[in-house]
Coordinates of C-alpha atoms in Angstrom, one line a residue:
Chain A
X1 CA 0.0 0.0 0.0
X2 CA 1.8 3.2 -1.1
X3 CA 1.8 6.1 1.4
X4 CA 0.8 9.5 0.4
X5 CA 4.0 11.4 -0.5
X6 CA 3.1 14.5 1.6
X7 CA 2.8 12.4 4.8
X8 CA 6.5 12.6 5.6
X9 CA 6.4 16.4 5.1
X10 CA 3.9 17.2 7.8
X11 CA 6.5 16.7 10.5
X12 CA 8.8 19.1 8.6
X13 CA 5.9 21.7 8.6
X14 CA 5.7 21.3 12.3
X15 CA 9.4 22.0 12.7
X16 CA 9.1 25.0 10.5
X17 CA 6.3 26.5 12.7
X18 CA 8.6 26.0 15.7
X19 CA 11.4 27.9 13.7
X20 CA 9.1 30.7 12.9
X21 CA 7.9 31.0 16.5
X22 CA 11.5 30.8 17.7
X23 CA 12.5 33.6 15.4
X24 CA 9.7 35.7 16.8
X25 CA 11.0 35.0 20.4
X26 CA 14.6 35.9 19.5
X27 CA 13.6 39.1 17.9
X28 CA 11.5 40.2 20.9
X29 CA 14.2 39.4 23.3
X30 CA 17.0 41.1 21.5
X31 CA 17.8 44.9 21.3
X32 CA 19.2 47.7 23.3
X33 CA 17.4 46.2 26.4
X34 CA 17.5 42.4 26.3
X35 CA 14.6 40.7 27.8
X36 CA 14.9 37.2 29.1
X37 CA 12.4 34.6 27.9
X38 CA 10.5 34.2 31.1
X39 CA 9.9 37.9 31.5
X40 CA 9.0 38.3 27.9
X41 CA 6.1 35.9 28.3
X42 CA 4.9 37.9 31.3
X43 CA 5.3 41.2 29.4
X44 CA 3.3 39.9 26.4
X45 CA 0.2 39.5 28.4
X46 CA 0.4 41.7 31.5
X47 CA 1.0 45.5 31.5
X48 CA 3.2 46.1 34.6
X49 CA 3.8 49.8 33.7
X50 CA 7.6 49.1 33.0
X51 CA 9.6 50.6 30.2
X52 CA 10.2 47.0 29.0
X53 CA 6.4 46.5 28.4
X54 CA 6.3 49.7 26.3
X55 CA 9.4 48.7 24.3
X56 CA 7.8 45.3 23.6
X57 CA 4.3 46.5 22.7
X58 CA 5.2 49.9 21.0
X59 CA 8.4 49.0 19.2
X60 CA 9.5 45.4 18.9
X61 CA 6.2 43.5 18.6
X62 CA 4.9 45.7 15.7
X63 CA 8.2 45.7 13.8
X64 CA 8.7 42.0 14.4
X65 CA 5.2 41.1 13.2
X66 CA 5.7 43.4 10.2
X67 CA 9.0 41.6 9.3
X68 CA 7.1 38.3 9.7
X69 CA 4.3 39.4 7.4
X70 CA 6.5 40.9 4.8
X71 CA 9.0 38.0 4.9
X72 CA 6.0 35.5 4.2
X73 CA 4.6 37.7 1.6
X74 CA 7.9 37.9 -0.3
X75 CA 8.4 34.1 -0.1
X76 CA 4.9 33.6 -1.4
X77 CA 5.5 36.0 -4.3
X78 CA 8.6 34.1 -5.1
X79 CA 6.9 30.7 -5.0
X80 CA 4.2 32.2 -7.3
X81 CA 6.5 33.8 -9.8
X82 CA 8.6 30.6 -10.0
X83 CA 5.5 28.6 -11.0
X84 CA 4.4 31.2 -13.5
X85 CA 7.8 31.2 -15.1
X86 CA 8.6 27.7 -14.5
X87 CA 11.9 28.7 -13.3
X88 CA 13.3 28.3 -9.7
X89 CA 15.5 31.3 -10.1
X90 CA 12.5 33.7 -10.5
X91 CA 11.9 36.3 -7.6
X92 CA 10.2 39.6 -7.7
X93 CA 13.4 41.5 -6.9
X94 CA 15.6 39.8 -9.5
X95 CA 13.0 40.2 -12.3
X96 CA 12.5 43.8 -11.6
X97 CA 8.8 43.5 -10.2
X98 CA 10.0 45.2 -6.9
X99 CA 11.8 47.8 -9.0
X100 CA 8.7 48.7 -10.9
X101 CA 6.8 49.1 -7.6
X102 CA 9.6 51.2 -6.2
X103 CA 9.7 53.5 -9.1
X104 CA 5.9 54.1 -8.8
X105 CA 6.1 54.8 -5.1
X106 CA 9.1 57.1 -5.5
X107 CA 7.3 58.8 -8.2
X108 CA 4.3 59.4 -6.0
X109 CA 6.6 60.6 -3.2
X110 CA 8.2 63.2 -5.6
X111 CA 4.8 64.4 -6.8
X112 CA 3.9 64.8 -3.2
X113 CA 0.9 62.5 -3.5
X114 CA -0.6 61.6 0.0
X115 CA 0.6 58.4 1.7
X116 CA -2.7 56.4 0.9
X117 CA -1.6 56.5 -2.8
X118 CA 1.6 54.6 -2.2
X119 CA 0.1 51.1 -2.1
X120 CA -2.0 51.4 -5.2
X121 CA 0.9 53.0 -7.1
X122 CA 3.1 50.1 -6.0
X123 CA 0.6 47.6 -7.3
X124 CA 0.3 49.4 -10.6
X125 CA 4.1 49.5 -10.9
X126 CA 4.4 45.8 -10.0
X127 CA 1.7 44.6 -12.4
X128 CA 3.1 46.7 -15.2
X129 CA 6.5 45.3 -14.6
X130 CA 5.2 41.7 -14.8
X131 CA 3.2 42.4 -18.0
X132 CA 6.1 44.2 -19.6
X133 CA 8.4 41.1 -18.7
X134 CA 6.0 38.7 -20.4
X135 CA 5.3 41.0 -23.4
X136 CA 9.1 41.4 -24.0
X137 CA 10.0 37.7 -23.4
X138 CA 7.1 35.9 -24.8
X139 CA 7.8 36.4 -28.6
X140 CA 8.3 33.0 -29.9
X141 CA 9.2 30.2 -27.6
X142 CA 10.4 31.7 -24.5
X143 CA 12.9 29.9 -22.3
X144 CA 14.5 30.1 -19.0
X145 CA 17.6 32.1 -19.8
X146 CA 15.6 34.6 -22.0
X147 CA 13.1 35.3 -19.4
X148 CA 15.6 35.7 -16.6
X149 CA 17.9 38.0 -18.8
X150 CA 14.8 40.1 -19.7
X151 CA 14.0 40.4 -16.1
X152 CA 17.5 41.4 -15.1
X153 CA 17.6 44.0 -17.8
X154 CA 14.1 45.4 -16.7
X155 CA 15.4 45.6 -13.2
X156 CA 18.5 47.6 -14.5
X157 CA 16.1 49.9 -16.3
X158 CA 14.0 50.4 -13.2
X159 CA 17.1 51.2 -11.1
X160 CA 18.2 53.8 -13.6
X161 CA 14.7 55.4 -13.4
X162 CA 15.1 55.2 -9.5
X163 CA 18.4 57.1 -9.8
X164 CA 16.7 59.6 -12.0
X165 CA 13.9 60.2 -9.6
X166 CA 16.3 60.6 -6.7
X167 CA 18.5 63.1 -8.6
X168 CA 15.3 65.2 -9.1
X169 CA 14.3 64.8 -5.3
X170 CA 14.8 67.6 -2.8
X171 CA 17.9 66.9 -0.7
X172 CA 15.7 66.9 2.5
X173 CA 13.8 64.0 1.3
X174 CA 16.8 62.0 0.1
X175 CA 18.0 60.0 3.2
X176 CA 14.5 58.7 3.9
X177 CA 14.0 57.7 0.3
X178 CA 17.4 55.9 0.2
X179 CA 16.8 54.0 3.4
X180 CA 13.3 52.9 2.2
X181 CA 14.7 51.8 -1.2
X182 CA 17.4 49.6 0.5
X183 CA 14.6 47.8 2.3
X184 CA 13.9 49.0 5.8
X185 CA 11.4 48.0 8.4
X186 CA 12.2 50.9 10.8
X187 CA 8.9 52.5 9.9
X188 CA 6.8 49.5 9.6
X189 CA 4.7 49.6 12.7
X190 CA 1.4 48.6 11.6
X191 CA 1.7 44.8 11.2
X192 CA -2.0 44.2 10.5
X193 CA -1.7 45.2 6.9
X194 CA 1.2 42.7 5.9
X195 CA -0.3 40.0 8.1
X196 CA -3.7 40.4 6.4
X197 CA -2.2 40.4 3.0
X198 CA -0.2 37.3 4.0
X199 CA -3.3 35.4 5.3
X200 CA -5.3 36.2 2.2
X201 CA -2.4 35.3 -0.2
X202 CA -1.7 32.1 1.7
X203 CA -5.3 30.8 1.5
X204 CA -5.6 31.6 -2.2
X205 CA -2.3 29.9 -2.9
X206 CA -3.2 26.9 -1.1
X207 CA -6.4 26.7 -3.0
X208 CA -4.5 27.0 -6.3
X209 CA -1.8 24.5 -5.2
X210 CA -2.9 21.5 -7.2
X211 CA -3.0 23.6 -10.4
X212 CA 0.3 25.1 -9.6
X213 CA 1.8 21.6 -9.3
X214 CA 0.7 20.9 -12.8
X215 CA 1.7 24.3 -14.2
X216 CA 5.3 23.3 -13.2
X217 CA 5.1 20.4 -15.8
X218 CA 4.4 23.0 -18.5
X219 CA 1.3 24.9 -19.8
X220 CA 0.4 22.3 -22.3
X221 CA 0.6 19.4 -19.9
X222 CA -1.3 21.2 -17.3
X223 CA -4.1 22.1 -19.9
X224 CA -4.1 18.5 -21.0
X225 CA -4.7 17.5 -17.4
X226 CA -7.6 19.8 -16.9
X227 CA -6.2 23.1 -15.6
X228 CA -7.6 26.3 -17.0
X229 CA -4.2 27.6 -17.5
X230 CA -4.9 31.1 -18.9
X231 CA -7.1 31.7 -15.8
X232 CA -4.5 30.3 -13.5
X233 CA -1.8 32.6 -15.1
X234 CA -4.1 35.7 -14.7
X235 CA -4.6 34.8 -10.9
X236 CA -0.9 34.5 -10.4
X237 CA -0.2 37.7 -12.3
X238 CA -2.6 39.7 -10.0
X239 CA -1.7 37.8 -6.8
X240 CA 2.0 38.0 -7.3
X241 CA 1.7 41.8 -8.1
X242 CA -0.4 42.5 -5.1
X243 CA 1.9 40.7 -2.7
X244 CA 4.9 42.3 -4.2
X245 CA 3.2 45.8 -4.1
X246 CA 2.2 45.2 -0.4
X247 CA 5.8 44.2 0.6
X248 CA 7.4 47.2 -1.3
X249 CA 4.9 49.8 0.0
X250 CA 5.6 48.7 3.6
X251 CA 9.2 47.8 3.6
X252 CA 10.9 49.0 0.3
X253 CA 12.7 46.6 -2.0
X254 CA 13.9 43.7 0.1
X255 CA 15.6 41.1 -2.1
X256 CA 16.3 37.4 -2.2
X257 CA 13.8 36.2 0.4
X258 CA 11.5 35.3 -2.3
X259 CA 14.3 33.2 -3.9
X260 CA 16.0 31.6 -0.9
X261 CA 12.9 30.6 1.1
X262 CA 11.3 28.5 -1.7
X263 CA 14.6 27.0 -2.6
X264 CA 15.4 25.7 0.9
X265 CA 12.0 24.1 1.0
X266 CA 12.4 22.4 -2.2
X267 CA 15.7 20.9 -1.0
X268 CA 13.9 19.7 2.2
X269 CA 10.6 18.4 0.8
X270 CA 10.3 18.7 -3.0
X271 CA 8.1 20.8 -5.1
X272 CA 4.6 20.0 -4.2
X273 CA 2.9 23.4 -3.5
X274 CA 0.7 21.9 -0.8
X275 CA 3.8 21.8 1.4
X276 CA 5.8 24.4 -0.6
X277 CA 3.4 27.2 0.1
X278 CA 3.1 27.0 3.8
X279 CA 6.6 25.9 4.3
X280 CA 8.2 28.7 2.2
X281 CA 6.0 31.2 4.0
X282 CA 7.2 30.0 7.4
X283 CA 10.9 30.1 6.3
X284 CA 10.6 33.5 4.5
X285 CA 8.9 34.9 7.5
X286 CA 11.4 33.6 10.0
X287 CA 14.4 34.6 8.0
X288 CA 13.3 38.2 7.6
X289 CA 12.5 38.4 11.3
X290 CA 16.0 37.2 12.1
X291 CA 17.6 39.5 9.4
X292 CA 15.8 42.4 10.8
X293 CA 16.8 41.5 14.3
X294 CA 20.5 41.6 13.0
X295 CA 19.8 44.8 11.1
X296 CA 18.8 46.7 14.2
X297 CA 21.4 45.3 16.5
X298 CA 24.7 44.6 14.6
X299 CA 25.9 48.1 14.8
X300 CA 23.5 49.5 17.4
X301 CA 22.7 52.3 18.2
X302 CA 22.8 52.8 14.3
X303 CA 20.5 50.7 12.2
X304 CA 21.3 48.9 9.0
X305 CA 18.6 48.6 6.1
X306 CA 17.5 45.0 6.3
X307 CA 17.6 44.7 2.5
X308 CA 21.4 45.1 2.6
X309 CA 21.6 42.1 4.9
X310 CA 19.3 39.9 2.9
X311 CA 21.2 40.8 -0.3
X312 CA 24.6 40.0 1.4
X313 CA 23.2 36.7 2.4
X314 CA 21.3 36.2 -0.8
X315 CA 23.8 36.9 -3.5
X316 CA 26.1 33.9 -2.7
X317 CA 23.0 31.6 -2.4
X318 CA 21.7 32.8 -5.7
X319 CA 25.1 32.2 -7.4
X320 CA 25.4 28.8 -5.9
X321 CA 21.9 27.9 -7.3
X322 CA 22.7 29.2 -10.7
X323 CA 25.9 27.2 -10.7
X324 CA 24.1 24.1 -9.6
X325 CA 21.2 24.5 -12.1
X326 CA 23.6 24.9 -15.0
X327 CA 25.7 22.0 -13.8
X328 CA 22.6 19.6 -13.9
X329 CA 21.7 20.5 -17.5
X330 CA 25.1 19.9 -19.0
Chain B
X1 CA -22.3 -1.7 -31.8
X2 CA -19.3 0.7 -32.3
X3 CA -19.5 4.2 -30.9
X4 CA -17.5 7.1 -32.2
X5 CA -15.1 8.3 -29.5
X6 CA -13.8 11.2 -31.6
X7 CA -15.4 12.7 -34.8
X8 CA -13.8 15.2 -36.9
X9 CA -15.8 17.1 -39.6
X10 CA -14.2 19.4 -42.2
X11 CA -11.2 20.5 -40.0
X12 CA -9.0 23.1 -41.5
X13 CA -5.8 23.9 -39.7
X14 CA -2.8 26.0 -40.4
X15 CA 0.2 27.3 -38.7
X16 CA 1.2 30.7 -40.1
X17 CA 0.9 30.5 -43.8
X18 CA 1.4 26.7 -43.8
X19 CA -1.8 24.7 -44.5
X20 CA -1.8 21.3 -42.5
X21 CA -5.3 20.2 -43.4
X22 CA -7.9 21.7 -45.7
X23 CA -10.9 19.5 -45.0
X24 CA -10.1 16.7 -42.7
X25 CA -12.8 14.1 -41.7
X26 CA -11.9 11.5 -39.3
X27 CA -13.9 9.1 -37.1
X28 CA -12.2 7.1 -34.3
X29 CA -14.2 4.3 -32.9
X30 CA -13.9 2.6 -29.6
X31 CA -11.3 -0.2 -29.7
X32 CA -9.4 1.2 -32.5
X33 CA -5.7 2.1 -32.7
X34 CA -4.7 4.9 -35.0
X35 CA -1.4 5.9 -36.4
X36 CA -0.6 9.3 -37.8
X37 CA 2.3 9.1 -40.4
X38 CA 3.9 11.9 -42.4
X39 CA 7.1 13.6 -43.4
X40 CA 9.0 16.1 -41.1
X41 CA 7.0 19.4 -40.7
X42 CA 3.8 18.0 -42.0
X43 CA 2.0 19.2 -38.9
X44 CA 1.5 15.9 -37.2
X45 CA 2.0 17.4 -33.6
X46 CA 0.0 20.5 -34.2
X47 CA -2.9 18.3 -35.5
X48 CA -2.7 16.1 -32.4
X49 CA -2.6 19.3 -30.1
X50 CA -5.7 20.6 -32.1
X51 CA -7.6 17.4 -31.7
X52 CA -6.8 17.5 -28.0
X53 CA -8.4 20.9 -27.8
X54 CA -4.9 22.7 -27.0
X55 CA -4.6 24.5 -30.3
X56 CA -7.2 26.4 -32.2
X57 CA -8.6 25.2 -35.6
X58 CA -9.4 27.5 -38.6
X59 CA -12.8 25.8 -39.1
X60 CA -14.6 22.5 -38.6
X61 CA -15.9 20.5 -35.8
X62 CA -14.4 18.1 -33.3
X63 CA -16.6 16.0 -31.1
X64 CA -15.7 13.7 -28.2
X65 CA -18.4 11.1 -27.6
X66 CA -20.9 13.0 -29.7
X67 CA -20.4 16.3 -27.7
X68 CA -18.6 19.3 -29.1
X69 CA -15.0 19.9 -27.9
X70 CA -16.0 23.5 -26.6
X71 CA -18.9 22.1 -24.5
X72 CA -16.4 20.3 -22.2
X73 CA -14.7 22.0 -19.3
X74 CA -10.9 21.5 -19.2
X75 CA -11.4 19.0 -16.3
X76 CA -14.1 17.1 -18.0
X77 CA -12.1 16.8 -21.2
X78 CA -9.2 15.6 -19.2
X79 CA -11.3 12.6 -18.1
X80 CA -12.1 11.8 -21.7
X81 CA -8.9 12.3 -23.6
X82 CA -5.2 12.2 -22.5
X83 CA -2.1 13.5 -24.2
X84 CA 1.4 12.3 -24.3
X85 CA 3.7 15.1 -25.1
X86 CA 7.3 15.0 -26.5
X87 CA 9.3 15.0 -23.1
X88 CA 11.3 17.9 -21.8
X89 CA 13.0 17.8 -18.5
X90 CA 11.5 19.8 -15.6
X91 CA 13.5 22.6 -13.9
X92 CA 12.1 21.7 -10.5
X93 CA 12.9 18.8 -8.3
X94 CA 10.1 16.2 -7.9
X95 CA 9.8 12.6 -7.5
X96 CA 8.8 10.1 -10.2
X97 CA 5.8 9.0 -8.0
X98 CA 4.5 12.6 -7.6
X99 CA 4.8 13.1 -11.3
X100 CA 2.9 9.9 -12.3
X101 CA 0.3 10.8 -9.6
X102 CA -0.4 14.1 -11.4
X103 CA -2.2 11.9 -13.9
X104 CA -5.1 11.6 -11.4
X105 CA -5.7 15.4 -11.2
X106 CA -8.8 15.3 -13.5
X107 CA -10.3 12.7 -11.1
X108 CA -9.7 14.4 -7.8
X109 CA -12.4 15.9 -5.7
X110 CA -12.8 19.6 -4.7
X111 CA -10.0 19.5 -2.1
X112 CA -7.5 18.2 -4.7
X113 CA -6.3 15.4 -2.3
X114 CA -5.3 11.9 -3.6
X115 CA -7.3 9.0 -2.1
X116 CA -5.6 5.6 -1.4
X117 CA -7.2 4.3 -4.7
X118 CA -5.4 7.2 -6.7
X119 CA -2.1 6.1 -5.0
X120 CA -2.6 2.5 -5.9
X121 CA -3.4 3.3 -9.4
X122 CA -0.2 5.4 -9.9
X123 CA 1.9 2.6 -8.1
X124 CA 0.3 0.0 -10.5
X125 CA 1.2 1.9 -13.6
X126 CA 4.8 2.4 -12.3
X127 CA 5.0 -1.2 -12.1
X128 CA 3.5 -2.0 -15.5
X129 CA 6.0 0.4 -17.1
X130 CA 8.9 -1.3 -15.3
X131 CA 9.9 1.7 -13.2
X132 CA 9.4 -0.1 -9.9
X133 CA 12.1 1.0 -7.4
X134 CA 12.5 4.5 -9.0
X135 CA 9.4 5.9 -7.2
X136 CA 11.4 8.3 -5.1
X137 CA 14.0 9.2 -7.7
X138 CA 14.2 13.0 -8.7
X139 CA 12.8 13.2 -12.2
X140 CA 15.7 15.4 -13.3
X141 CA 18.1 12.4 -12.9
X142 CA 16.1 10.1 -15.0
X143 CA 17.4 8.9 -18.4
X144 CA 15.5 9.8 -21.6
X145 CA 14.0 6.3 -21.8
X146 CA 13.0 6.3 -18.1
X147 CA 11.4 9.7 -18.5
X148 CA 9.4 8.5 -21.5
X149 CA 8.1 5.5 -19.6
X150 CA 7.2 7.8 -16.7
X151 CA 5.1 10.0 -19.1
X152 CA 3.4 6.8 -20.4
X153 CA 2.7 5.7 -16.8
X154 CA 1.2 9.1 -16.2
X155 CA -1.0 8.8 -19.1
X156 CA -2.1 5.3 -18.0
X157 CA -2.8 6.7 -14.5
X158 CA -5.0 9.4 -16.0
X159 CA -7.1 6.6 -17.6
X160 CA -8.7 8.6 -20.5
X161 CA -10.8 7.0 -23.1
X162 CA -8.8 8.3 -26.1
X163 CA -5.1 8.5 -25.7
X164 CA -3.3 11.0 -28.0
X165 CA 0.3 10.2 -28.2
X166 CA 3.2 12.2 -29.7
X167 CA 5.9 9.8 -30.7
X168 CA 5.5 7.3 -27.8
X169 CA 8.5 5.3 -29.0
X170 CA 10.9 8.2 -28.6
X171 CA 14.0 7.6 -26.4
X172 CA 13.1 3.9 -26.1
X173 CA 15.3 1.1 -27.0
X174 CA 13.9 -1.3 -29.7
X175 CA 12.8 -3.8 -27.2
X176 CA 11.2 -1.2 -25.0
X177 CA 9.3 0.3 -28.0
X178 CA 7.5 -3.0 -28.5
X179 CA 6.9 -3.6 -24.8
X180 CA 5.5 0.0 -24.3
X181 CA 3.4 0.0 -27.4
X182 CA 1.9 -3.6 -26.5
X183 CA 1.1 -2.1 -23.1
X184 CA -0.6 0.9 -24.5
X185 CA -2.6 -1.2 -27.0
X186 CA -3.7 -3.6 -24.2
X187 CA -4.8 -0.6 -22.0
X188 CA -6.6 1.4 -24.5
X189 CA -7.4 -0.5 -27.7
X190 CA -8.4 -3.8 -26.2
X191 CA -10.5 -2.3 -23.5
X192 CA -12.8 -0.4 -25.7
X193 CA -11.0 2.8 -25.4
X194 CA -8.8 4.1 -28.3
X195 CA -5.4 5.3 -29.3
X196 CA -4.1 7.8 -31.8
X197 CA -0.4 8.1 -32.1
X198 CA 2.1 10.0 -34.1
X199 CA 4.8 7.7 -35.1
X200 CA 8.0 8.0 -37.0
X201 CA 8.6 4.3 -37.5
X202 CA 6.3 3.0 -40.3
X203 CA 7.1 -0.7 -39.3
X204 CA 5.7 0.1 -35.7
X205 CA 2.7 1.8 -37.2
X206 CA 1.8 -1.1 -39.5
X207 CA 2.5 -3.7 -36.7
X208 CA 0.3 -1.9 -34.1
X209 CA -2.2 0.3 -35.7
X210 CA -5.4 -0.9 -37.4
X211 CA -6.0 2.5 -38.8
X212 CA -3.8 5.1 -40.5
X213 CA -3.8 8.7 -41.2
X214 CA -1.2 9.7 -43.8
X215 CA -0.7 13.4 -43.5
X216 CA 1.2 14.8 -46.5
X217 CA 1.8 18.2 -45.3
X218 CA 0.2 20.3 -48.1
X219 CA -3.4 19.7 -47.1
X220 CA -3.8 16.3 -48.7
X221 CA -4.3 13.2 -46.6
X222 CA -5.4 9.6 -46.7
X223 CA -7.2 8.0 -43.8
X224 CA -8.6 4.5 -43.4
X225 CA -7.7 0.9 -42.5
X226 CA -4.1 0.2 -42.3
X227 CA -4.4 -2.9 -44.5
X228 CA -5.6 -0.8 -47.3
X229 CA -3.4 2.2 -46.9
X230 CA -0.1 0.6 -46.0
X231 CA 1.0 0.1 -49.7
X232 CA 4.4 0.9 -51.3
X233 CA 2.6 3.4 -53.5
X234 CA 1.1 5.3 -50.7
X235 CA 4.1 5.5 -48.6
X236 CA 6.3 6.5 -51.6
X237 CA 3.8 9.2 -52.2
X238 CA 3.8 10.3 -48.5
X239 CA 7.5 10.5 -48.0
X240 CA 8.5 11.4 -51.6
X241 CA 10.9 8.6 -51.5
X242 CA 10.8 5.0 -53.1
X243 CA 9.6 2.5 -50.5
X244 CA 9.1 -1.3 -50.8
X245 CA 7.4 -3.6 -48.3
X246 CA 8.6 -7.0 -47.4
X247 CA 7.2 -9.8 -45.2
X248 CA 9.4 -11.5 -42.5
X249 CA 8.1 -13.7 -39.8
X250 CA 4.5 -12.5 -40.2
X251 CA 5.7 -8.9 -39.8
X252 CA 5.9 -6.2 -42.4
X253 CA 9.2 -4.5 -42.9
X254 CA 9.8 -1.4 -45.0
X255 CA 12.7 -0.9 -47.0
X256 CA 13.5 2.7 -48.0
X257 CA 15.7 2.6 -51.3

């Protein structure tokens, strides 16, 4: 009697939940005032009027939960774009989707549009970037390297536009814009938005999981096995753009979480989206929480933009992946 | 009484400026095994994809079991017809068992979760295609022949009524070609389902198919029983190359001069 292939992955999912909870704990305990675990538990539920209570509830908890939400959202966007492009190297940052969203938000800042405009502008920029990527790469029979190259060139184009906008911006605004661009969670103190986006994205992605599994086999194969592939692609376009836009408008352009988290999970448990989706979200969320903890403590009292840390960690991992995937083909 | 699994009326099909068929009529009955033969670039694969509902025709009607193609939802259609594509390796790690199990997708319930019966069906087809022991292998590390047999196992797991196959003997050694075609024939033609396969090897087509579709590539075609159509004249006309047929041990062999 064959066992269901996902059975052995359930214990892995349990371990990942522990990892994610552990990362939250580490983040809440660490900082200019370190708080031991026992005290943390007390402080989470009881207001004793102390400074520590205010540190936890007004600073660390909102920021940590924001990092958790944004990390999960980025990992989910990575999983979706990898299924859409059928390429494990796809990621909203590398393919210029984050860049498109960032240009739109910077443009809004430059024009002095109110803050409420930032998220819709980010969504429009992200969607435009994905559509542009496909329009440019889809002529004829598109393949892995062509899509990736097109995305990389698009990203370079967006970053040129970003430099252009920055050069036009008043000097007063520049430091804030730069910090936000590099990816920063310092101002992300309303965790309910990223957490809500994460929850909605997670539910929809889990519902799409069986179709996503078939999409990995190729559009024609998926269609032959009964997937409405065009509709699925539209869902992924919109959902991946929304997720990227949410992450960018909250925390700027944070790279490589969308690449590393799904890849780690594929190494551990294969490519079945019913495990990949929740697993990658847990890894991505945990990783960004830890990276942000490091970003605000490494050179304290100064803070690093968290995007710098994820990139420093992500670039070697990406190169390793690229090296490995080309090694396998030849 | 025979029922028509697939009926094609007046199908016109082209890619770009190339006409594949002008007015193709075809009728595939339950229990039959059809072979499509034709020169390179005649449009055999495109015709197969069109019949599967994956590529649009210019005009004409395609009916499965008496019902028009566009009246089926993709999932319903996947319960009626299955397609074996020419293989390409996947960029993602996944096990052979998971890939074969994907064939059950059209039969899954609303939650998309496989039942023990689905798992058993996949395991059985892996056994029949001689892939036992490779269940947990990463598909990226399979050889060409193993991957082709995995695709056949996936199609058998899908259990469609009409199997459309694009060169099922590709990547297989001569012995495996015979074993796999016998397996396909046993599972589809002999059980009242049907097979339609693009083949490059005319000897295999004559040996396994009871009906042939000879696709010339300029809009002309011949369709009918293999006995009537498999003549040296027809095959010479089809490939624009002199062909003679020889009988050996009850099998027909072709000789291309």
